[in-house]
JSON list of C-alpha atoms in Angstrom, two decimals:
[
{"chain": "A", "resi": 1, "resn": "UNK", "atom": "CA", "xyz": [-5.06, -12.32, 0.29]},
{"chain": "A", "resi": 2, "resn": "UNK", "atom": "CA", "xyz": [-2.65, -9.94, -0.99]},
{"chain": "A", "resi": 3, "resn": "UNK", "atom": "CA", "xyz": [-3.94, -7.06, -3.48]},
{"chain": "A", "resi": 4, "resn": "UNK", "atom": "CA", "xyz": [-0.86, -4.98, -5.15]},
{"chain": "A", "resi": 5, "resn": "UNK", "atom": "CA", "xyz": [-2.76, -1.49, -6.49]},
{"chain": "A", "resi": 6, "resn": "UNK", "atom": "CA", "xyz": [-0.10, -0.34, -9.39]},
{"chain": "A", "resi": 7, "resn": "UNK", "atom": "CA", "xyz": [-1.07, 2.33, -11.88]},
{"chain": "A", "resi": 8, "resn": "UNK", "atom": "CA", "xyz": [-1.63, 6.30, -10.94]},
{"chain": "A", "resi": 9, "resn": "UNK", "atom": "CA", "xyz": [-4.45, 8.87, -10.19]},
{"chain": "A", "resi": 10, "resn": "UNK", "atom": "CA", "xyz": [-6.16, 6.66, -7.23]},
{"chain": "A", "resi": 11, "resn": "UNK", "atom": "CA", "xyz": [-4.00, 4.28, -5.82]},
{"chain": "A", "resi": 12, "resn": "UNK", "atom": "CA", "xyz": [-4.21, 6.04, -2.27]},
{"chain": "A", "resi": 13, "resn": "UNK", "atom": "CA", "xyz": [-7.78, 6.32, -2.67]},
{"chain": "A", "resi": 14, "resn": "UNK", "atom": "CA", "xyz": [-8.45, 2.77, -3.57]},
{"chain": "A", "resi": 15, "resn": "UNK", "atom": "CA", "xyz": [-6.03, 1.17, -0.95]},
{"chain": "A", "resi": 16, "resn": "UNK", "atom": "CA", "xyz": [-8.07, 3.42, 1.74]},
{"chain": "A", "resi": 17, "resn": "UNK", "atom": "CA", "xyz": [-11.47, 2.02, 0.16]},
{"chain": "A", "resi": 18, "resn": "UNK", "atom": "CA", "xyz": [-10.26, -1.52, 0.19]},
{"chain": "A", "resi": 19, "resn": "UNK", "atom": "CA", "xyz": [-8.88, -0.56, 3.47]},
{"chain": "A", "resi": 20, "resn": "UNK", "atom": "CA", "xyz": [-12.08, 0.53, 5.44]},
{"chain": "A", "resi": 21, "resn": "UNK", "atom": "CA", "xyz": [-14.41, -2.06, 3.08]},
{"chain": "A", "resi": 22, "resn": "UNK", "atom": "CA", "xyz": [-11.94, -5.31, 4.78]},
{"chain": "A", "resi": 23, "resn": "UNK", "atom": "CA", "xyz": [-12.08, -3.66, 8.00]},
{"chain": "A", "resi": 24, "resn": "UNK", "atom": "CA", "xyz": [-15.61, -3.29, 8.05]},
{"chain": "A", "resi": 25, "resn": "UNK", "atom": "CA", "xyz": [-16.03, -7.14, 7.60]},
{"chain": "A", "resi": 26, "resn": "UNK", "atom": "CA", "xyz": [-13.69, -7.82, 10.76]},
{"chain": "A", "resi": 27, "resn": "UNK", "atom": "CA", "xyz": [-10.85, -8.49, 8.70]},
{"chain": "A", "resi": 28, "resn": "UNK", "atom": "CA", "xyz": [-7.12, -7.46, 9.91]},
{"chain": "A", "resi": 29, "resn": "UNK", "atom": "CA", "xyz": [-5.60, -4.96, 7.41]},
{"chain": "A", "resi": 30, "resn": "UNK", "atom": "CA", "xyz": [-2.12, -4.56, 6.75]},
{"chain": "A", "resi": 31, "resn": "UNK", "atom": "CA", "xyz": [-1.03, -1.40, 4.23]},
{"chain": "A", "resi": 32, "resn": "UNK", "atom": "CA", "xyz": [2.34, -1.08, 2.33]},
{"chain": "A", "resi": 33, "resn": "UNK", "atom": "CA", "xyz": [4.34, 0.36, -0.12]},
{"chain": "A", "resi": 34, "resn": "UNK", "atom": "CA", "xyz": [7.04, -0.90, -2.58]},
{"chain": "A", "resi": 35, "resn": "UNK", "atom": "CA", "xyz": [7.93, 2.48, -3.49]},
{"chain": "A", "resi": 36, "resn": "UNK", "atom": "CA", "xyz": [6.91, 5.17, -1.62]},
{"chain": "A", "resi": 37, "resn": "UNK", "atom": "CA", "xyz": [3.93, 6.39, -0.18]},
{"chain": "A", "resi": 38, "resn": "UNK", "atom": "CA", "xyz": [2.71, 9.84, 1.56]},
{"chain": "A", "resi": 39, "resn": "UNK", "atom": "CA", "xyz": [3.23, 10.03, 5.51]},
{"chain": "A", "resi": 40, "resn": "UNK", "atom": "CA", "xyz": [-0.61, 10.26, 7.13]},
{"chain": "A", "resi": 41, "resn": "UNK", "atom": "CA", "xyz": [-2.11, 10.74, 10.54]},
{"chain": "A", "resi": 42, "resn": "UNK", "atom": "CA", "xyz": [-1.98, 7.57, 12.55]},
{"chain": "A", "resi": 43, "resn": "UNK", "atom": "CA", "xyz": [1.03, 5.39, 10.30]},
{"chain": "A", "resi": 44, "resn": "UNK", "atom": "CA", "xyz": [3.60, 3.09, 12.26]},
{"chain": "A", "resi": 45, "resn": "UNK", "atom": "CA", "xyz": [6.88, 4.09, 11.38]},
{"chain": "A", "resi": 46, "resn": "UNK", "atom": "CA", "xyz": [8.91, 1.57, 12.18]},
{"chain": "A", "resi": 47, "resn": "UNK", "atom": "CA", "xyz": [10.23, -1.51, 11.14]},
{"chain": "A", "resi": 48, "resn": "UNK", "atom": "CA", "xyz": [9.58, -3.62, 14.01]},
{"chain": "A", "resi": 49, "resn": "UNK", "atom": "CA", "xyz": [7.26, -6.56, 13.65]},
{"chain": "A", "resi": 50, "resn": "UNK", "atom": "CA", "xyz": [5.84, -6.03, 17.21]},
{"chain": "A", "resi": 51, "resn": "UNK", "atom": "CA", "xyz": [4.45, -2.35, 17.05]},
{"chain": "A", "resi": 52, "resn": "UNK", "atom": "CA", "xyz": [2.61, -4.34, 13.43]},
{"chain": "A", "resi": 53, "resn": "UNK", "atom": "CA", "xyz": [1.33, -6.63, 15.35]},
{"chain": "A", "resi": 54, "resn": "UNK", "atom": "CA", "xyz": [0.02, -4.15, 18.30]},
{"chain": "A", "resi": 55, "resn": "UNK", "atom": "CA", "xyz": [-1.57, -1.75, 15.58]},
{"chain": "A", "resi": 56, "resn": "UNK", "atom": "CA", "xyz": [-3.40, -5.10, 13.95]},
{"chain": "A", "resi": 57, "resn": "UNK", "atom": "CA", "xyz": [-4.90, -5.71, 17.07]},
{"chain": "A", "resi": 58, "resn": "UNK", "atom": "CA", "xyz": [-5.82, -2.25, 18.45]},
{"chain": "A", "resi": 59, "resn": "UNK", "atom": "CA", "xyz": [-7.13, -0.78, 15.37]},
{"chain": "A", "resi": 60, "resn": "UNK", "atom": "CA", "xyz": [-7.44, -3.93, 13.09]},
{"chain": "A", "resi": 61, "resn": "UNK", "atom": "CA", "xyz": [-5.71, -1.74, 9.92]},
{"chain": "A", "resi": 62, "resn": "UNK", "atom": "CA", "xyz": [-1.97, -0.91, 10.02]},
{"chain": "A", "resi": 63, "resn": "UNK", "atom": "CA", "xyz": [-0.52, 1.32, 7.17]},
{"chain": "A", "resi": 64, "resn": "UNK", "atom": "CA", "xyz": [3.51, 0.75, 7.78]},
{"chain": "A", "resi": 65, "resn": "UNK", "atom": "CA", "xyz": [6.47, 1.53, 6.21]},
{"chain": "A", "resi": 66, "resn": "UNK", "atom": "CA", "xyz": [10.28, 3.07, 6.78]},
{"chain": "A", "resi": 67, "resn": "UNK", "atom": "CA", "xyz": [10.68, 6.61, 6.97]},
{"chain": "A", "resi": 68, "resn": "UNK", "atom": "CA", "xyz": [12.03, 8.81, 4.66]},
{"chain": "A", "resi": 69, "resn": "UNK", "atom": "CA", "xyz": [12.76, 12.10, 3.86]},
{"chain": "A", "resi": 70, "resn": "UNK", "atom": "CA", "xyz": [10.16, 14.80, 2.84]},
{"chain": "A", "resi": 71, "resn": "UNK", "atom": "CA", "xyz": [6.91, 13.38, 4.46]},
{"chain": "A", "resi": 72, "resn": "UNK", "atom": "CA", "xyz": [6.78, 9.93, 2.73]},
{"chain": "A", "resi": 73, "resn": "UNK", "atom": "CA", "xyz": [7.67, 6.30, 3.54]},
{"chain": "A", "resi": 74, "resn": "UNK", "atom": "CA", "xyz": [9.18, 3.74, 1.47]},
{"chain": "A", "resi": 75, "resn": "UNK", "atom": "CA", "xyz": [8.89, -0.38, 1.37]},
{"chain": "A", "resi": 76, "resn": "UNK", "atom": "CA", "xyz": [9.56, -2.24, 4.44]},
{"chain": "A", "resi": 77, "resn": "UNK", "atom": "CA", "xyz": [12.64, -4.76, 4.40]},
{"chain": "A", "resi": 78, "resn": "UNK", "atom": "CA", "xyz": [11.63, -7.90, 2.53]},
{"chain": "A", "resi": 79, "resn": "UNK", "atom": "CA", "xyz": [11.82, -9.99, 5.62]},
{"chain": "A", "resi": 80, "resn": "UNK", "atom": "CA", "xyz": [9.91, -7.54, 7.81]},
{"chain": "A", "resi": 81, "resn": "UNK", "atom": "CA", "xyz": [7.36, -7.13, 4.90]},
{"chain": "A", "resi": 82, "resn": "UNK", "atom": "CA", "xyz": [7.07, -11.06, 4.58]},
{"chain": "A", "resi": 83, "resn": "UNK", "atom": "CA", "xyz": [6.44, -12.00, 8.29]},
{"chain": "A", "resi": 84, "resn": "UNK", "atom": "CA", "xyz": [3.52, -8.76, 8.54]},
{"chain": "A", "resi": 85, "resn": "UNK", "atom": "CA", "xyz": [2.20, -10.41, 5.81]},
{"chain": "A", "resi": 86, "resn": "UNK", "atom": "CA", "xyz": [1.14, -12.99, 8.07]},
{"chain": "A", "resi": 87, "resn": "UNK", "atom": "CA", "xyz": [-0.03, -11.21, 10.70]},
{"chain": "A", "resi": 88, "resn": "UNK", "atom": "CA", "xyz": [-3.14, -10.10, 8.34]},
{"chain": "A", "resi": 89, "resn": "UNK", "atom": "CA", "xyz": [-5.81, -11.38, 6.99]},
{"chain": "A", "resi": 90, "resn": "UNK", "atom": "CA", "xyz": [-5.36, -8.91, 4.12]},
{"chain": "A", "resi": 91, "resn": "UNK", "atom": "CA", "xyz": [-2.23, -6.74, 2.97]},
{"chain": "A", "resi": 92, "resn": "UNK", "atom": "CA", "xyz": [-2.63, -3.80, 0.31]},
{"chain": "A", "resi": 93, "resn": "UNK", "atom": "CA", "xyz": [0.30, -2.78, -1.19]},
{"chain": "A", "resi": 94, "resn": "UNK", "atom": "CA", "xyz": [0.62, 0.56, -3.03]},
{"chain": "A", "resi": 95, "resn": "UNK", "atom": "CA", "xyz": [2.87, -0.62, -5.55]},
{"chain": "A", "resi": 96, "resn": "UNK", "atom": "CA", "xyz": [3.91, 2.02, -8.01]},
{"chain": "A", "resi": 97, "resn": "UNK", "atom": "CA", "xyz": [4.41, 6.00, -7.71]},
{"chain": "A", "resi": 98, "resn": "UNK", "atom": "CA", "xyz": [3.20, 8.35, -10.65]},
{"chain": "A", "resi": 99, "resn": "UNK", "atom": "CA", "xyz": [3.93, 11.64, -8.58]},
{"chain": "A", "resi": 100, "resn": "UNK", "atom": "CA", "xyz": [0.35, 12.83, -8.70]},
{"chain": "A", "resi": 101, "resn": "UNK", "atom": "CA", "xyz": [0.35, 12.26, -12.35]},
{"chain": "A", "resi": 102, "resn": "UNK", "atom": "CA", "xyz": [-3.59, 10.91, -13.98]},
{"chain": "A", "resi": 103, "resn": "UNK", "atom": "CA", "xyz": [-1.83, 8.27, -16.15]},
{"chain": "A", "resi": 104, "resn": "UNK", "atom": "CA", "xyz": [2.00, 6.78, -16.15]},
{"chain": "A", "resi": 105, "resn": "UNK", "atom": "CA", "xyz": [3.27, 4.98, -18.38]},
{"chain": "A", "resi": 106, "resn": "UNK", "atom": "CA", "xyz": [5.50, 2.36, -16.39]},
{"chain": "A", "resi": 107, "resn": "UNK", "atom": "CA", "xyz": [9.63, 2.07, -17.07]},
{"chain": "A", "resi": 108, "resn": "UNK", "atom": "CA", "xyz": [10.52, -1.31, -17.66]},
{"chain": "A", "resi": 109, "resn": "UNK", "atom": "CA", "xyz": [11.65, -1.61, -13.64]},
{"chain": "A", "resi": 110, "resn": "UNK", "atom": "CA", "xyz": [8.10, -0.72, -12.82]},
{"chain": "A", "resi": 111, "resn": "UNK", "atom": "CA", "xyz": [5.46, -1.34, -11.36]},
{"chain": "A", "resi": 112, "resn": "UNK", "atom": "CA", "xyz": [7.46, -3.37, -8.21]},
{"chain": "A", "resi": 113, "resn": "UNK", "atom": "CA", "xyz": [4.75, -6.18, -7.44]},
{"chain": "A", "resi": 114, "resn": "UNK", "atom": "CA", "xyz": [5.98, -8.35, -4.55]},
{"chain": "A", "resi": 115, "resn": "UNK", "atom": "CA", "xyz": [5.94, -11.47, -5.82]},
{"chain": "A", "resi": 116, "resn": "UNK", "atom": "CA", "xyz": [4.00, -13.17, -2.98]},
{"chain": "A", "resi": 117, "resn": "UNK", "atom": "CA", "xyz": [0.59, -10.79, -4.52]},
{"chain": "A", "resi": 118, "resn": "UNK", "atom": "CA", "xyz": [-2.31, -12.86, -5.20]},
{"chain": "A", "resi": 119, "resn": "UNK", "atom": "CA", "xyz": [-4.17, -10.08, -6.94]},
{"chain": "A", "resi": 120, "resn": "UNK", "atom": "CA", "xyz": [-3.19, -6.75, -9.21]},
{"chain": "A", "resi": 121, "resn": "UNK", "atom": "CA", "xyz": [-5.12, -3.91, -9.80]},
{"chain": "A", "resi": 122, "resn": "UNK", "atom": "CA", "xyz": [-4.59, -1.53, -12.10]},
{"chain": "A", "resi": 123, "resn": "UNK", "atom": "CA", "xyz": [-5.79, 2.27, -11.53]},
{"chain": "A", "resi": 124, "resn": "UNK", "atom": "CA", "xyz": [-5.72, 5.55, -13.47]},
{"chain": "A", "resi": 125, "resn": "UNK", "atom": "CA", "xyz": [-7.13, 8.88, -13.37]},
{"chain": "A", "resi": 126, "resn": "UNK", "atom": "CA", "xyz": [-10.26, 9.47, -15.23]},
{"chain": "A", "resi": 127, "resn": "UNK", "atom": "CA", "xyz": [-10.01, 13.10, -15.43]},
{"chain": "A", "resi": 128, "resn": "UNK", "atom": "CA", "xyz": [-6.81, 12.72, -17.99]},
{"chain": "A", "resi": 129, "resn": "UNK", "atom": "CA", "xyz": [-9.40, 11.87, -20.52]},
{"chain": "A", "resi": 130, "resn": "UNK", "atom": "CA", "xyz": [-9.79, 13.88, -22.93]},
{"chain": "A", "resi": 131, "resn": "UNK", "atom": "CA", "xyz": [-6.15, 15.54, -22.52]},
{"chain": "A", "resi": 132, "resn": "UNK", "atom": "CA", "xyz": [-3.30, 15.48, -24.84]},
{"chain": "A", "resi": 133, "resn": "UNK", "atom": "CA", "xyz": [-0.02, 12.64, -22.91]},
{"chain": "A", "resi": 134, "resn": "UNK", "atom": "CA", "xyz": [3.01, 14.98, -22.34]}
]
């Protein structure tokens, strides 16, 4: 099963829940990004299939990407990206940036959904409500 989490104001949050709820049923849990994606405690920075596949086993959850500048990481190469893919039982992709932001409204090259995803979900911030869109 792959799960692409596009939108704003949660997407972190919601790939972590997902994250810890697929882990707690024994599942193996890999964690991406098609755009980019804040660096955290305990992320594999590298694009080598083996260290993925040692993380998967030791901790059962591997957030992965490349790294970039200014404490982020971006997507993965495609081919890298496809053969984790089957080293999981699930992969969650972060799949859109909104810079903090509650609500985005996507540009027409966004959200990037890989195009093996077998499920989208769609988050936003509910404390924009209420505020004037600027």
């Amino acid at each position: 099963m792959i799960i692409a989490v596009a939108g704003s104001g949660g997407k972190t949050t919601r790939v972590h829940k997902l994250a810890q709820y697929y882990r707690s049923l024994g599942k193996k849990v890999f964690v991406t990004t098609t755009t980019h994606m804040g660096l955290e405690p305990g992320m594999v920075l590298s694009e080598n299939l083996k260290d993925i596949r040692q993380q998967l086993e030791k901790q059962h959850v591997c957030i992965c990407g490349s790294p970039v500048k200014e404490g982020k990481i971006a997507s993965l190469p495609e081919e890298i990206y496809k053969q984790a893919c089957q080293l999981a039982d699930i992969v969650l992709v972060e799949a859109d940036g909104s810079k903090h932001m509650p609500v985005k409204f996507p540009a027409a090259h966004e959200p990037v959904i890989p195009e093996n995803v077998n499920e989208i979900q769609v988050v936003m911030g509910l404390h924009a409500i209420g505020h004037p869109f600027c």
